[in-house]
Amino acid sequence: MSQTAISLNQLPRLRTRHFGRLGGLLRPGTHRSPLLDLGKRFVVSAPGFPTMLVTHDMDDVREVFANHDDFSIGQLLSRLSSHDRMFGKQTLIFLDGDAHRRERRLFSPPFQSKALRSYEDLMVEVVERELPNWPVGEPIEFLRVGYDLAIGVLLGVVFGDVAPGRRERLQEAVKQWFGEIESRGFLAVTLLTPLFGGYTPPYLPLQRREAEVDAVIIEEITARRSAPGHAADRRDMLARYIDTDLDQHDDVALARNMRGVLLGAYETTAITLGWIAAMLAAHPEAMAELDAAADSGDQDRLDAYLDAVVAETMRLRPVSPFTGRRALRDTVINGVAIPKGAMVIVPVLLIHESEQHYPDPLTFRPERFLDDRPDGHTWLTFGAGPHRCLGAQFALAEARILFRVILGHRRIETTPGYLEPPRRFHTGLSPADNARITLLPR
Ligand code: HEM
């Protein structure tokens, strides 16, 4: 380790009596965060927890994201949450170094631009199918709508056409599995994990549901393999993976990976859709701009403003308000010595709320992203570096397409000055009243 590196002991430490301020890393602010008074780096040492360096020094952040060999996101998630139990330790986000590089290459083709364009028709179809079910002129919980849209799109994109009978069993198994993940029982297990030193006890109801989902996926894989030329006309993700190197392990692993994609994409997407609706309801000027664009029939104008709305919503309400990495060995980032096992926490929300990167940072102003796309160093909703969200482009395109279709048929009633707060007990940032808005006819 370098002689001149600063040790964590030399950095400001968050005193135990100020631990409450850590809420500022998790919940959006209405005023300047007191955490900013501690400078760009501070250390948290809570009894029973690994030492954590919280840093929004952007050189630290860049180095830690880029350093794929000395830092692990999977190790951080396993220590602080039940993600390893939910996803399985062999899935992409838990792999490090070369193993991750290899697997990520295999996973990437269905997320490249050409493939993404091929999912657009399906996204339009899903909204058009769901839209007549939403009441008009009375409040609805748009988060629920978001869950329905997210799962409809995901099942279509990941599995494509599945034979009737099996399709319904797959939908039902996935629904039950997500229900179990959101249950109070599993929430308790998740909250206890950090206190048990990162050990998530087996949770049988969830394991049972996972096995049910995997069984239907394996049945589908087996059926496809036995049909000659099975992948010829298919554009779904499963078809793009069967008979490739990703399929080299076994069907159980492929099924688990498909389940992992559903899990990584489902809640994050639904919550983001919910926040976009809530933000638009609270900001009449943005809604007026979208209405004008939708009424003009100019799709490029509508898409450009929608992209800006999506980016600005994700800046102020990133589903994961922080991310980070755990040191696999003693290492140095930007002159700071990080001992093996310590965590480096990147406070995404604090960076997004910083005046230094975003003038008037607490104001919702999509125009800031109209001419400039989000800067990958300071707009960190999808993380950064080799583990950056694989579905980022997918999620951004999906939000734009879904809202484009919705706004073609409906307007959102605005309630100026009222923005729904985030839920208090939730591992991410989720709207407390499920994004209650009112849709009106266009
Ligand atoms: C608004 C929606 C989404 C948000 C906010 C989100 C956020 C994230 C974040 C924060 C990470 C960790 C990145 C890091 O710390 O550097 C991640 C990883 C990942 N996400 Fe997403 N995600 C979203 C949608 C999706 C979708 C739609 C998919 C797939 C269809 C997906 C698949 C993944 C995968 C596979 C990883 C692991 C990547 C790796 O380890 O190499 N996500 N996501």
PDB file of C-alpha atoms and ligand atoms in Angstrom, residues 65 73 92-93 100 104 111 154 237 261 264-265 268-269 272 314 319-320 323-325 380-384 386-392 394-395 398, ligand 1:
ATOM      1  CA  PHE A  65     -16.480   2.310 -10.186  1.00  0.00           C
ATOM      2  CA  ILE A  73     -20.707  -4.902  -5.782  1.00  0.00           C
ATOM      3  CA  LEU A  92     -24.164 -11.518 -13.082  1.00  0.00           C
ATOM      4  CA  ILE A  93     -24.121  -8.873 -10.379  1.00  0.00           C
ATOM      5  CA  HIS A 100     -17.986 -11.084 -14.645  1.00  0.00           C
ATOM      6  CA  ARG A 104     -21.517  -9.911 -19.139  1.00  0.00           C
ATOM      7  CA  PHE A 111     -29.524  -5.307 -24.811  1.00  0.00           C
ATOM      8  CA  LEU A 154     -40.858  -8.180 -19.367  1.00  0.00           C
ATOM      9  CA  MET A 237     -34.250 -12.884 -24.910  1.00  0.00           C
ATOM     10  CA  VAL A 261     -33.351 -10.437 -15.309  1.00  0.00           C
ATOM     11  CA  GLY A 264     -33.587  -6.751 -11.622  1.00  0.00           C
ATOM     12  CA  ALA A 265     -35.991  -5.114 -14.026  1.00  0.00           C
ATOM     13  CA  THR A 268     -37.044  -0.730 -10.519  1.00  0.00           C
ATOM     14  CA  THR A 269     -39.021  -0.090 -13.706  1.00  0.00           C
ATOM     15  CA  THR A 272     -39.655   4.708 -11.926  1.00  0.00           C
ATOM     16  CA  MET A 314     -34.476   9.620 -12.177  1.00  0.00           C
ATOM     17  CA  VAL A 319     -34.784   4.000  -7.119  1.00  0.00           C
ATOM     18  CA  SER A 320     -31.460   3.118  -5.481  1.00  0.00           C
ATOM     19  CA  THR A 323     -24.722   2.176  -4.511  1.00  0.00           C
ATOM     20  CA  GLY A 324     -21.187   1.134  -3.702  1.00  0.00           C
ATOM     21  CA  ARG A 325     -18.509  -1.516  -3.688  1.00  0.00           C
ATOM     22  CA  LEU A 380     -25.719   7.736 -11.447  1.00  0.00           C
ATOM     23  CA  THR A 381     -29.207   6.230 -11.306  1.00  0.00           C
ATOM     24  CA  PHE A 382     -27.924   3.146 -13.132  1.00  0.00           C
ATOM     25  CA  GLY A 383     -24.545   3.067 -11.359  1.00  0.00           C
ATOM     26  CA  ALA A 384     -21.361   3.213 -13.438  1.00  0.00           C
ATOM     27  CA  PRO A 386     -18.344  -2.494 -15.616  1.00  0.00           C
ATOM     28  CA  HIS A 387     -21.366  -3.331 -13.427  1.00  0.00           C
ATOM     29  CA  ARG A 388     -23.468  -0.404 -14.701  1.00  0.00           C
ATOM     30  CA  CYS A 389     -27.064  -1.561 -15.160  1.00  0.00           C
ATOM     31  CA  LEU A 390     -27.220  -3.804 -18.199  1.00  0.00           C
ATOM     32  CA  GLY A 391     -30.837  -2.787 -18.775  1.00  0.00           C
ATOM     33  CA  ALA A 392     -30.277   0.996 -18.630  1.00  0.00           C
ATOM     34  CA  PHE A 394     -33.872  -0.722 -22.235  1.00  0.00           C
ATOM     35  CA  ALA A 395     -35.412   0.989 -19.195  1.00  0.00           C
ATOM     36  CA  GLU A 398     -39.339   1.674 -22.235  1.00  0.00           C
TER      37      GLU A 398
HETATM   38  C1  HEM B   1     -35.478   2.148 -13.959  1.00  0.00           C
HETATM   39  C2  HEM B   1     -35.065   0.928 -14.014  1.00  0.00           C
HETATM   40  C3  HEM B   1     -33.757   0.424 -13.456  1.00  0.00           C
HETATM   41  C4  HEM B   1     -32.923   0.945 -12.495  1.00  0.00           C
HETATM   42  C5  HEM B   1     -33.093   2.234 -11.711  1.00  0.00           C
HETATM   43  C6  HEM B   1     -31.794   0.025 -12.363  1.00  0.00           C
HETATM   44  C7  HEM B   1     -30.722   0.221 -11.505  1.00  0.00           C
HETATM   45  C8  HEM B   1     -29.612  -0.611 -11.436  1.00  0.00           C
HETATM   46  C9  HEM B   1     -28.461  -0.372 -10.606  1.00  0.00           C
HETATM   47  C10 HEM B   1     -28.283   0.834  -9.669  1.00  0.00           C
HETATM   48  C11 HEM B   1     -27.578  -1.381 -10.817  1.00  0.00           C
HETATM   49  C12 HEM B   1     -26.196  -1.536 -10.130  1.00  0.00           C
HETATM   50  C13 HEM B   1     -25.179  -0.711 -10.910  1.00  0.00           C
HETATM   51  C14 HEM B   1     -23.959  -0.228 -10.172  1.00  0.00           C
HETATM   52  O1  HEM B   1     -23.934  -0.128  -8.925  1.00  0.00           O
HETATM   53  O2  HEM B   1     -22.974   0.149 -10.868  1.00  0.00           O
HETATM   54  C15 HEM B   1     -28.182  -2.288 -11.776  1.00  0.00           C
HETATM   55  C16 HEM B   1     -27.617  -3.469 -12.249  1.00  0.00           C
HETATM   56  C17 HEM B   1     -28.231  -4.317 -13.137  1.00  0.00           C
HETATM   57  N1  HEM B   1     -29.457  -4.136 -13.757  1.00  0.00           N
HETATM   58 FE1  HEM B   1     -30.681  -2.547 -13.566  1.00  0.00          FE
HETATM   59  N2  HEM B   1     -31.996  -1.026 -13.214  1.00  0.00           N
HETATM   60  C18 HEM B   1     -33.167  -0.813 -13.910  1.00  0.00           C
HETATM   61  C19 HEM B   1     -33.715  -1.624 -14.897  1.00  0.00           C
HETATM   62  C20 HEM B   1     -33.152  -2.785 -15.358  1.00  0.00           C
HETATM   63  C21 HEM B   1     -33.693  -3.575 -16.443  1.00  0.00           C
HETATM   64  C22 HEM B   1     -34.926  -3.193 -17.271  1.00  0.00           C
HETATM   65  C23 HEM B   1     -32.888  -4.681 -16.565  1.00  0.00           C
HETATM   66  C24 HEM B   1     -32.985  -5.827 -17.527  1.00  0.00           C
HETATM   67  C25 HEM B   1     -33.961  -6.012 -18.392  1.00  0.00           C
HETATM   68  C26 HEM B   1     -31.827  -4.546 -15.561  1.00  0.00           C
HETATM   69  C27 HEM B   1     -30.808  -5.458 -15.374  1.00  0.00           C
HETATM   70  C28 HEM B   1     -29.697  -5.234 -14.563  1.00  0.00           C
HETATM   71  C29 HEM B   1     -28.579  -6.159 -14.480  1.00  0.00           C
HETATM   72  C30 HEM B   1     -28.451  -7.498 -15.218  1.00  0.00           C
HETATM   73  C31 HEM B   1     -27.651  -5.585 -13.584  1.00  0.00           C
HETATM   74  C32 HEM B   1     -26.309  -6.173 -13.163  1.00  0.00           C
HETATM   75  C33 HEM B   1     -25.223  -5.693 -14.123  1.00  0.00           C
HETATM   76  C34 HEM B   1     -23.846  -6.256 -13.810  1.00  0.00           C
HETATM   77  O3  HEM B   1     -23.591  -6.600 -12.657  1.00  0.00           O
HETATM   78  O4  HEM B   1     -23.028  -6.323 -14.738  1.00  0.00           O
HETATM   79  N3  HEM B   1     -32.032  -3.391 -14.852  1.00  0.00           N
HETATM   80  N4  HEM B   1     -29.426  -1.789 -12.156  1.00  0.00           N
END
